[in-house]
CSV table of C-alpha atoms and ligand atoms in Angstrom, one decimal:
chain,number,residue,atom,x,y,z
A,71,UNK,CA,152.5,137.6,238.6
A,72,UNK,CA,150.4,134.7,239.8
A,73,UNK,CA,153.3,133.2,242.4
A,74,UNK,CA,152.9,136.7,244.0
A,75,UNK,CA,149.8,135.9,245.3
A,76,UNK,CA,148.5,134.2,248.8
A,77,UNK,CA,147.2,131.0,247.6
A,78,UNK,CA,146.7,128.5,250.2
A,79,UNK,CA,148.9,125.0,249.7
A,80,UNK,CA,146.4,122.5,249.6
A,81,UNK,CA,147.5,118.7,250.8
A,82,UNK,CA,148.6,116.7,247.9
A,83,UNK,CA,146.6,113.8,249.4
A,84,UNK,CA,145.0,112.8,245.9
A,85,UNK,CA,148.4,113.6,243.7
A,86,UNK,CA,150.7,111.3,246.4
A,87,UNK,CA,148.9,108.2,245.4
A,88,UNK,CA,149.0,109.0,241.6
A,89,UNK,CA,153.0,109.5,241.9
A,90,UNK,CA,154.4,106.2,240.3
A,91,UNK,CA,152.7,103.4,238.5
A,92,UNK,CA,152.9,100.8,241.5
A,93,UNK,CA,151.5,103.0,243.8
A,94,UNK,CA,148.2,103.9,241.0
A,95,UNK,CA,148.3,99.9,240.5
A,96,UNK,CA,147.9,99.8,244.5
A,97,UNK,CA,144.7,102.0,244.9
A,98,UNK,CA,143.2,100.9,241.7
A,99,UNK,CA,139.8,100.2,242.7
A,100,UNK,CA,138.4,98.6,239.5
A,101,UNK,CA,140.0,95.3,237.6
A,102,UNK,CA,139.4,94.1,234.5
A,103,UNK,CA,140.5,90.6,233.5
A,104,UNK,CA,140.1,87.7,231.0
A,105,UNK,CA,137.7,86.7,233.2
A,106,UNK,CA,135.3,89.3,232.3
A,107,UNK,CA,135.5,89.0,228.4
A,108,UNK,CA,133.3,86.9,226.1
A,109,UNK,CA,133.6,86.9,222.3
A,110,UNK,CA,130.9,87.1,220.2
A,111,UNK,CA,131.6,85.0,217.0
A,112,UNK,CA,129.4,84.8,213.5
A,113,UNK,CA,130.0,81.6,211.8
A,114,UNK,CA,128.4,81.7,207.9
A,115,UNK,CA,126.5,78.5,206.2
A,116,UNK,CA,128.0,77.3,203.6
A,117,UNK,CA,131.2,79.5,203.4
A,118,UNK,CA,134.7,78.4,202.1
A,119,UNK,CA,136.5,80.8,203.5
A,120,UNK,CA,136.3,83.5,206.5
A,121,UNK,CA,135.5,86.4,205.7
A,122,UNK,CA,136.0,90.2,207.8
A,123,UNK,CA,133.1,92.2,208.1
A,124,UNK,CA,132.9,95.1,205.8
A,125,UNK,CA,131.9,97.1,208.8
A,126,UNK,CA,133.7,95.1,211.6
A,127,UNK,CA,137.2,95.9,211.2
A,128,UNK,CA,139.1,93.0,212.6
A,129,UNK,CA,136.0,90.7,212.7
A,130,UNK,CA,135.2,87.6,211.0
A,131,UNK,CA,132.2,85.8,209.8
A,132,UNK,CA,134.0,82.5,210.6
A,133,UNK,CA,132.8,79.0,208.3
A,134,UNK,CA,132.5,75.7,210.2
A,135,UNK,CA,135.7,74.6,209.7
A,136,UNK,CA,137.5,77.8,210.9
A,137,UNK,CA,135.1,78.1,214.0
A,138,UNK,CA,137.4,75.7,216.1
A,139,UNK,CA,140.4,77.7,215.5
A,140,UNK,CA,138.6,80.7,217.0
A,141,UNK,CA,137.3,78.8,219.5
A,142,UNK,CA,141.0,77.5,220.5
A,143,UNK,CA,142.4,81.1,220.3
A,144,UNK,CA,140.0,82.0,223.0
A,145,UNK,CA,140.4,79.1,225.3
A,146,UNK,CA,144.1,79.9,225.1
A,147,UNK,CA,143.4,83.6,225.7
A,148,UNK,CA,141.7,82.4,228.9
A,149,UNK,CA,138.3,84.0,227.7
A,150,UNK,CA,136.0,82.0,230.2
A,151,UNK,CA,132.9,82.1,227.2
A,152,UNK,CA,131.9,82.8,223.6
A,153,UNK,CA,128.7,83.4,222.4
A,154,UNK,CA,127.9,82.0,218.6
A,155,UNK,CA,125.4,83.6,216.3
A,156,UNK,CA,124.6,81.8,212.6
A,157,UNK,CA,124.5,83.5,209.0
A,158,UNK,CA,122.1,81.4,208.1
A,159,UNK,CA,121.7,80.4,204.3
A,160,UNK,CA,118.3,78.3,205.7
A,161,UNK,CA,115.7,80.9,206.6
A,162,UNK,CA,111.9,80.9,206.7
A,163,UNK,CA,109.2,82.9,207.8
A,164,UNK,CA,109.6,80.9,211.3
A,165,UNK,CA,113.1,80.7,211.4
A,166,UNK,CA,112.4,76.8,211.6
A,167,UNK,CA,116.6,76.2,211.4
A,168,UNK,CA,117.4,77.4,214.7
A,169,UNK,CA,115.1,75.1,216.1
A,170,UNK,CA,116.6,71.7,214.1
A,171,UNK,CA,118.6,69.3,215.3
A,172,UNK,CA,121.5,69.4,212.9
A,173,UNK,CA,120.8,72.8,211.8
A,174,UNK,CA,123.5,75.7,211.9
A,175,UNK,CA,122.8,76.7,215.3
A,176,UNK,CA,123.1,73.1,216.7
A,177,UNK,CA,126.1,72.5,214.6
A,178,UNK,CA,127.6,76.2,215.8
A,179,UNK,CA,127.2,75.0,219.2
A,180,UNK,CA,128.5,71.3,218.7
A,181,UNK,CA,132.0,72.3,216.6
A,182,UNK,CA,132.4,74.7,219.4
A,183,UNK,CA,132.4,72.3,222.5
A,184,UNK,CA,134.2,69.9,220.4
A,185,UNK,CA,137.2,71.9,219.7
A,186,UNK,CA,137.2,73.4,223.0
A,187,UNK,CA,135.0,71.4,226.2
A,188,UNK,CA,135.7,73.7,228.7
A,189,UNK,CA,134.9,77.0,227.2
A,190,UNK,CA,131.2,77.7,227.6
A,191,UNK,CA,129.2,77.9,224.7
A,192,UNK,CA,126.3,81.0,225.6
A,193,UNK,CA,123.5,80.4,222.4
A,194,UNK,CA,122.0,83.8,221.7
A,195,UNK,CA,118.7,82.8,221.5
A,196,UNK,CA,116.3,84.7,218.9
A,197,UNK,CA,115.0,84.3,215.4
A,198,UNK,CA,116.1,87.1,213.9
A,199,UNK,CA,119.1,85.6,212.4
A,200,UNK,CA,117.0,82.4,210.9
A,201,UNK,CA,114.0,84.2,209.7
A,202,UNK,CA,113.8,85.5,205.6
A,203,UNK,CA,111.9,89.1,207.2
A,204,UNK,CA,114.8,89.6,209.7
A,205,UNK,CA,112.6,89.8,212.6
A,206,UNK,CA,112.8,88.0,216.2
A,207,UNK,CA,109.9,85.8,215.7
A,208,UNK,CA,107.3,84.8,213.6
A,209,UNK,CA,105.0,88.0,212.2
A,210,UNK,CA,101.2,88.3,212.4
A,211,UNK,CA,98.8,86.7,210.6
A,212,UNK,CA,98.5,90.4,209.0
A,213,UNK,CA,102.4,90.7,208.7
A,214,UNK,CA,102.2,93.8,210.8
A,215,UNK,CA,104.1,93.3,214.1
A,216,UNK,CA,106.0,89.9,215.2
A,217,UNK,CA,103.5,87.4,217.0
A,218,UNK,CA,104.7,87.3,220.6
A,219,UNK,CA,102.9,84.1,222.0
A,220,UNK,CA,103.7,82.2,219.0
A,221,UNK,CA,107.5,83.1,219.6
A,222,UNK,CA,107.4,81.5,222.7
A,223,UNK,CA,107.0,78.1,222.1
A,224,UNK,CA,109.2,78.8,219.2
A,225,UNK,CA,112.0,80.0,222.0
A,226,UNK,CA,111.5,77.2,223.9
A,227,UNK,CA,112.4,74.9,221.1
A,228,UNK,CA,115.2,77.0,220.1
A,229,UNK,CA,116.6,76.7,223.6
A,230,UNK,CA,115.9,72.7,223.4
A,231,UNK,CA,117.5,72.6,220.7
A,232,UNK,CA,120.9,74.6,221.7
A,233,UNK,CA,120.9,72.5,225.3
A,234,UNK,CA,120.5,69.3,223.0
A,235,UNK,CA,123.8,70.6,221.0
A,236,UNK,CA,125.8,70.7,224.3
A,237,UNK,CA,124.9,74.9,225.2
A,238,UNK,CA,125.9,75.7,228.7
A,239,UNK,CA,123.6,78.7,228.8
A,240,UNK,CA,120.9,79.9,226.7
A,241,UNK,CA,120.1,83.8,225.8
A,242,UNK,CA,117.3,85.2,225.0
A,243,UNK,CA,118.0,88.4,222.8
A,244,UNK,CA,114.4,88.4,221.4
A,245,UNK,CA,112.2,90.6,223.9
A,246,UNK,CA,109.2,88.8,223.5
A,247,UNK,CA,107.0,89.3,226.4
A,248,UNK,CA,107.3,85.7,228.9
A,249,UNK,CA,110.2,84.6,226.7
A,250,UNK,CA,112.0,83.7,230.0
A,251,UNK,CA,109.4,81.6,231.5
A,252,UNK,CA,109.3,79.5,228.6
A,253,UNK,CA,112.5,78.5,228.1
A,254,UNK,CA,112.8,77.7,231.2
A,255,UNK,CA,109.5,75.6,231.1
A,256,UNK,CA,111.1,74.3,227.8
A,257,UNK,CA,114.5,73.2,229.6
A,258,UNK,CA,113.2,72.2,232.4
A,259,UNK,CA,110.8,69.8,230.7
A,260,UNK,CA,113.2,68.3,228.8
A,261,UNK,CA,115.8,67.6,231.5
A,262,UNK,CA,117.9,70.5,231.4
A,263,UNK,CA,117.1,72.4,234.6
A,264,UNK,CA,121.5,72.9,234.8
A,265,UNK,CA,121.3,74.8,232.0
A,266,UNK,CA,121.2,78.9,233.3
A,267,UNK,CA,119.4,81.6,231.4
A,268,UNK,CA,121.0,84.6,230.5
A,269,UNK,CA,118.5,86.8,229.7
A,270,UNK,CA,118.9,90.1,227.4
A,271,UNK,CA,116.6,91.7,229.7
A,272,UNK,CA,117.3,95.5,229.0
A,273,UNK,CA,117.5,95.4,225.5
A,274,UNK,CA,117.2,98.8,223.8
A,275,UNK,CA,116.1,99.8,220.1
A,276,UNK,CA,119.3,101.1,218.9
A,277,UNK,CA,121.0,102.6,216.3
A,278,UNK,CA,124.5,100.8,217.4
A,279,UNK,CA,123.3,97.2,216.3
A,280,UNK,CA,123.9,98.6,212.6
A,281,UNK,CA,127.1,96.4,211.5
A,282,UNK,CA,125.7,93.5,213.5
A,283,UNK,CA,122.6,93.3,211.5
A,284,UNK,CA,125.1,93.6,208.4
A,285,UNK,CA,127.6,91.1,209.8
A,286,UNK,CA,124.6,88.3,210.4
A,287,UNK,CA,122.8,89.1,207.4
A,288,UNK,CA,119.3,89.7,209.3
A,289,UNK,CA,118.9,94.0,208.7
A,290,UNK,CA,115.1,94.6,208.1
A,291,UNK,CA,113.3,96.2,205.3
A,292,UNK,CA,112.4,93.8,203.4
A,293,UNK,CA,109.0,93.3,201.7
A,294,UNK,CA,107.2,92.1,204.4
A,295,UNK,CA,107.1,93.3,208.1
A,296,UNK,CA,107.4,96.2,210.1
A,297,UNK,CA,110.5,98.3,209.2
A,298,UNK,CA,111.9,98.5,212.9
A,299,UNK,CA,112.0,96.5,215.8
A,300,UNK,CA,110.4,99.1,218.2
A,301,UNK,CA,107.4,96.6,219.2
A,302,UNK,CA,109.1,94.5,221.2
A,303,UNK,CA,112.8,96.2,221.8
A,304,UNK,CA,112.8,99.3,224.4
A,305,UNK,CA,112.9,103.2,223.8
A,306,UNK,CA,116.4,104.3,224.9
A,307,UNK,CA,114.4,107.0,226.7
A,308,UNK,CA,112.8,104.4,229.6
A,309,UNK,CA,115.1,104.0,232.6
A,310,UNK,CA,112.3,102.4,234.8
A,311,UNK,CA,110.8,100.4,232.9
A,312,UNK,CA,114.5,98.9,232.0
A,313,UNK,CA,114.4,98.2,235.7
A,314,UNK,CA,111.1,96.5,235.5
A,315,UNK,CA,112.0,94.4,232.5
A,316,UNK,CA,115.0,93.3,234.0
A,317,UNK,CA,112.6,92.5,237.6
A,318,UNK,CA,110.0,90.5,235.1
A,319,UNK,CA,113.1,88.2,234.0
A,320,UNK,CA,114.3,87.4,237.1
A,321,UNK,CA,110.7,86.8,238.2
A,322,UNK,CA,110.3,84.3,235.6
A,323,UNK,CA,113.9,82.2,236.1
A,324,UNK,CA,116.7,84.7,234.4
A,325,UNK,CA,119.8,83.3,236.1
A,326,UNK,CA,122.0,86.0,234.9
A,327,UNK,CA,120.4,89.7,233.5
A,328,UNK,CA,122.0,91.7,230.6
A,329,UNK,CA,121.8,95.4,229.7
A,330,UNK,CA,122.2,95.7,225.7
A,331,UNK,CA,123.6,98.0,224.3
A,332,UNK,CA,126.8,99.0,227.0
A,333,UNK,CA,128.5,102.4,226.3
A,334,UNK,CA,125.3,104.8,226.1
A,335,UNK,CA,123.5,102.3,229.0
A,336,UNK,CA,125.9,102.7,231.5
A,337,UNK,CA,123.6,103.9,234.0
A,338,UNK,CA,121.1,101.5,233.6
A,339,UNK,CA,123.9,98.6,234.3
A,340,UNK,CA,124.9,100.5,237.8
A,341,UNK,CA,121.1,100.5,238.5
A,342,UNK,CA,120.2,97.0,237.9
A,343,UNK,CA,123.3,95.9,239.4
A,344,UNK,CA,122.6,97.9,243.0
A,345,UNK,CA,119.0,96.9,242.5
A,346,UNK,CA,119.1,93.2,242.2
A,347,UNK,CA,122.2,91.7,242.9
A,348,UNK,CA,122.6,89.6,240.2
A,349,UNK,CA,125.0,88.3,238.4
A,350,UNK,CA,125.1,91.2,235.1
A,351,UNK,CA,126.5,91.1,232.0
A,352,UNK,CA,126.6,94.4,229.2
A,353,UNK,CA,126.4,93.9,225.4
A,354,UNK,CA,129.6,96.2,224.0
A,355,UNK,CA,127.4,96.4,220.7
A,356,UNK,CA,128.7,96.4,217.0
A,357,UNK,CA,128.6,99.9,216.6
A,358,UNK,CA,130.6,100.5,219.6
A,359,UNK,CA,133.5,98.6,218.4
A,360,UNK,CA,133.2,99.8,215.0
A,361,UNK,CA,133.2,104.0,216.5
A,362,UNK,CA,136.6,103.0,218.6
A,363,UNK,CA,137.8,100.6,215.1
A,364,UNK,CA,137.1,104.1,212.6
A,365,UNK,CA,138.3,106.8,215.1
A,366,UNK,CA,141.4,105.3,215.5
A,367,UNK,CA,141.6,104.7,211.7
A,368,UNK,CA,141.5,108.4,211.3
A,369,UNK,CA,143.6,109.0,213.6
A,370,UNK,CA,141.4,110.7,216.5
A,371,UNK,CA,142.2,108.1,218.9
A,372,UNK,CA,144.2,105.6,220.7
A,373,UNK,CA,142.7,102.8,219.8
A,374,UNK,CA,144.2,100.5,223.2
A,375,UNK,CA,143.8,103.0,225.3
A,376,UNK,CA,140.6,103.9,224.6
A,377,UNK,CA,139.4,100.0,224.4
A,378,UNK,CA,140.8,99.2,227.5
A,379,UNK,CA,139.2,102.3,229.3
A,380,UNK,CA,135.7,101.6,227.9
A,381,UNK,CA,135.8,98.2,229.0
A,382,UNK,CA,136.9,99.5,232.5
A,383,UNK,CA,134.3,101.5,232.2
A,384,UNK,CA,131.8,98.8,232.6
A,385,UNK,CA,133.6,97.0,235.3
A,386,UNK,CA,133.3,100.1,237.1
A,387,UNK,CA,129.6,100.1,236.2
A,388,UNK,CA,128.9,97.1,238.3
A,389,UNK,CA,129.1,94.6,235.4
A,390,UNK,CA,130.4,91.0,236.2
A,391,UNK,CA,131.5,90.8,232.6
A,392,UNK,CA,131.5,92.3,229.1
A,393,UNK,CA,130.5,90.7,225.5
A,394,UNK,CA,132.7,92.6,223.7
A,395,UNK,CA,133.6,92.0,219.8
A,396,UNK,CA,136.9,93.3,221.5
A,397,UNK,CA,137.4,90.4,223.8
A,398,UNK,CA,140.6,89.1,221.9
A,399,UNK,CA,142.1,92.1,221.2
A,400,UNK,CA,142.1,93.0,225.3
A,401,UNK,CA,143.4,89.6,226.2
A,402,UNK,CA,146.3,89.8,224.0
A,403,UNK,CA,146.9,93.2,226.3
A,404,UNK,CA,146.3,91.6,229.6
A,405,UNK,CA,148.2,88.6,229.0
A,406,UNK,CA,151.7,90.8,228.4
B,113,PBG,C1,119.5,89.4,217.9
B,113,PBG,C2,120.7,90.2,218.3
B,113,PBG,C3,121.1,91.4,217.8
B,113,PBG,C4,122.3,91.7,218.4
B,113,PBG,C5,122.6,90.6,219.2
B,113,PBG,N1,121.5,89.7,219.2
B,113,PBG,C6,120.6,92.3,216.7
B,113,PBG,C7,119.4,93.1,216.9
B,113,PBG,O1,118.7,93.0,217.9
B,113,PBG,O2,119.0,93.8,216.0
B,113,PBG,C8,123.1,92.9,218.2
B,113,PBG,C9,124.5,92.8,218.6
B,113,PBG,C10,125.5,93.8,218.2
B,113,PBG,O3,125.1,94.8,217.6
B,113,PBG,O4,126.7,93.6,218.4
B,113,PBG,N2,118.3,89.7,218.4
């Protein structure tokens, strides 16, 4: 019998503060609010009506019209920011859209401060969802591999462009090599030094961005260009040169860094966040919403509790705050 034998009775110092949930609410060391959340929205060219994403459950491609509603719902969620990214029915070998006054991305940006002034509009700056070959900037005069110097200028007139719409912060998704330099040379010559950089600094080639490319309509593949984006995003293998990206952004103006994807990059968000200091954001990917969305469909998970613990989980990371496809679903909880 195992209560016949000597076992020394240990303290219950960690068990005493677990007893009751005020006292757990008490010692919790790591909070996650409204605060933290910003929602990522699509809005589609030319739709008449929203449409969910096959492999988004719960997720819209919104149309212009609708994109003021959402906006709203996350004003009156308290969600501090949202991010806009165009299905663009306008694309180009350039992606020459995104950088036109009155194209969608200007327009994105303008219904969104219109319907809601206070909520801060963050433009995800890249070409990827403008451009007919998918990729995040203009290809090679061989087709072979996107042109990085050409991109820049490009990015700077991208960011122009969003500022001139009414952004309140720019974001470069695109990993082109100086990218932050020149949009900041871009905004700055154009009288928009106020406008912060958030820059996608740590962005990994990953297999999670899989319904986003669906969702925006930009998935590679076609006939021309290289079949991956492994040129200019990072190998999920390289932790230090993460740390050196994420050094060369702030180097060249980044206001605010981001590590992209969040759930497998965990550690790289604790390390640039001891390292540097800075305010740091994580990218809670397509993919990872859309694992939590289907495991809970089948039944394998609690879909709350396991939303509300991985968003913790980045808190507890060191991130300042989440972009998280999730975002409304984890107001409506912390608003209760
Ligand atoms: C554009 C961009 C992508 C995502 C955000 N901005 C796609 C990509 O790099 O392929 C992915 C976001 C997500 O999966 O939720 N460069």
């Amino acid at each position: 019998m195992v209560n016949d034998l000597d076992i020394a009775k240990p303290e219950k110092r960690f068990r005493r503060l677990r007893a009751n949930n005020t006292m757990r609410r008490l010692v919790m060391e790591t909070h996650l609010t409204v605060n933290d959340l910003i929602y990522p929205i699509f809005v589609e060219e030319n739709a008449s009506d929203r449409e969910e994403i096959s492999s988004m459950p719960g997720v819209f491609r919104e149309t212009e019209k609708s994109l003021g509603d959402r906006v709203n719902e996350c004003a009156q969620a308290g969600l501090p920011a949202i991010m806009v990214f165009g299905v663009s029915k306008n694309k180009d070998p350039i992606g020459s859209d995104a950088m036109r006054k009155g194209g969608l991305l200007y327009r994105m940006i303008d219904i969104a401060k219109q319907a809601s002034p206070e909520t801060l509009v963050i433009a995800d700056t890249c070409f990827c969802e403008y451009t007919e070959h998918g990729h995040c900037g203009p290809l090679t005069d061989d087709g072979m591999d996107v042109d990085n110097d050409r991109t820049l200028n490009y990015l700077a007139m991208q960011a122009v462009n969003a500022a001139d719409a009414g952004a309140d912060i720019v974001a470069p998704s695109g990993m082109m090599d100086g990218g932050v330099e020149a949009i900041r040379s871009g905004l700055n010559q154009s009288g928009y030094e106020h406008v912060p950089i958030m820059a996608y600094a740590a962005k990994f080639a990953s297999g999670f961005y899989g319904p986003f490319r669906d969702a925006a309509g930009c998935s590679l593949g076609g006939c021309h260009g290289p079949k991956d984006r492994k040129t200019y995003q990072m190998d999920p293998a390289n932790r230090l040169e993460a740390l050196r990206e994420v050094e060369q952004d702030i180097m060249e103006g980044a206001d605010m860094v981001m590590v992209k994807p969040g759930l497998p990059y965990l550690d790289i968000v604790r390390e640039v966040k001891d390292r540097f200091e800075m305010p740091t954001f994580a990218y809670n990917v397509s993919g990872e919403y859309a694992m939590l969305k289907y495991a809970a469909a089948a039944g394998a998970i609690d879909h709350d509790t396991a939303m509300m613990e991985a968003l913790l989980s980045f808190k507890r990371a060191g991130a300042d705050g989440i972009l998280t496809y999730s975002a409304l679903d984890a107001a409506t909880i912390l608003n209760r």
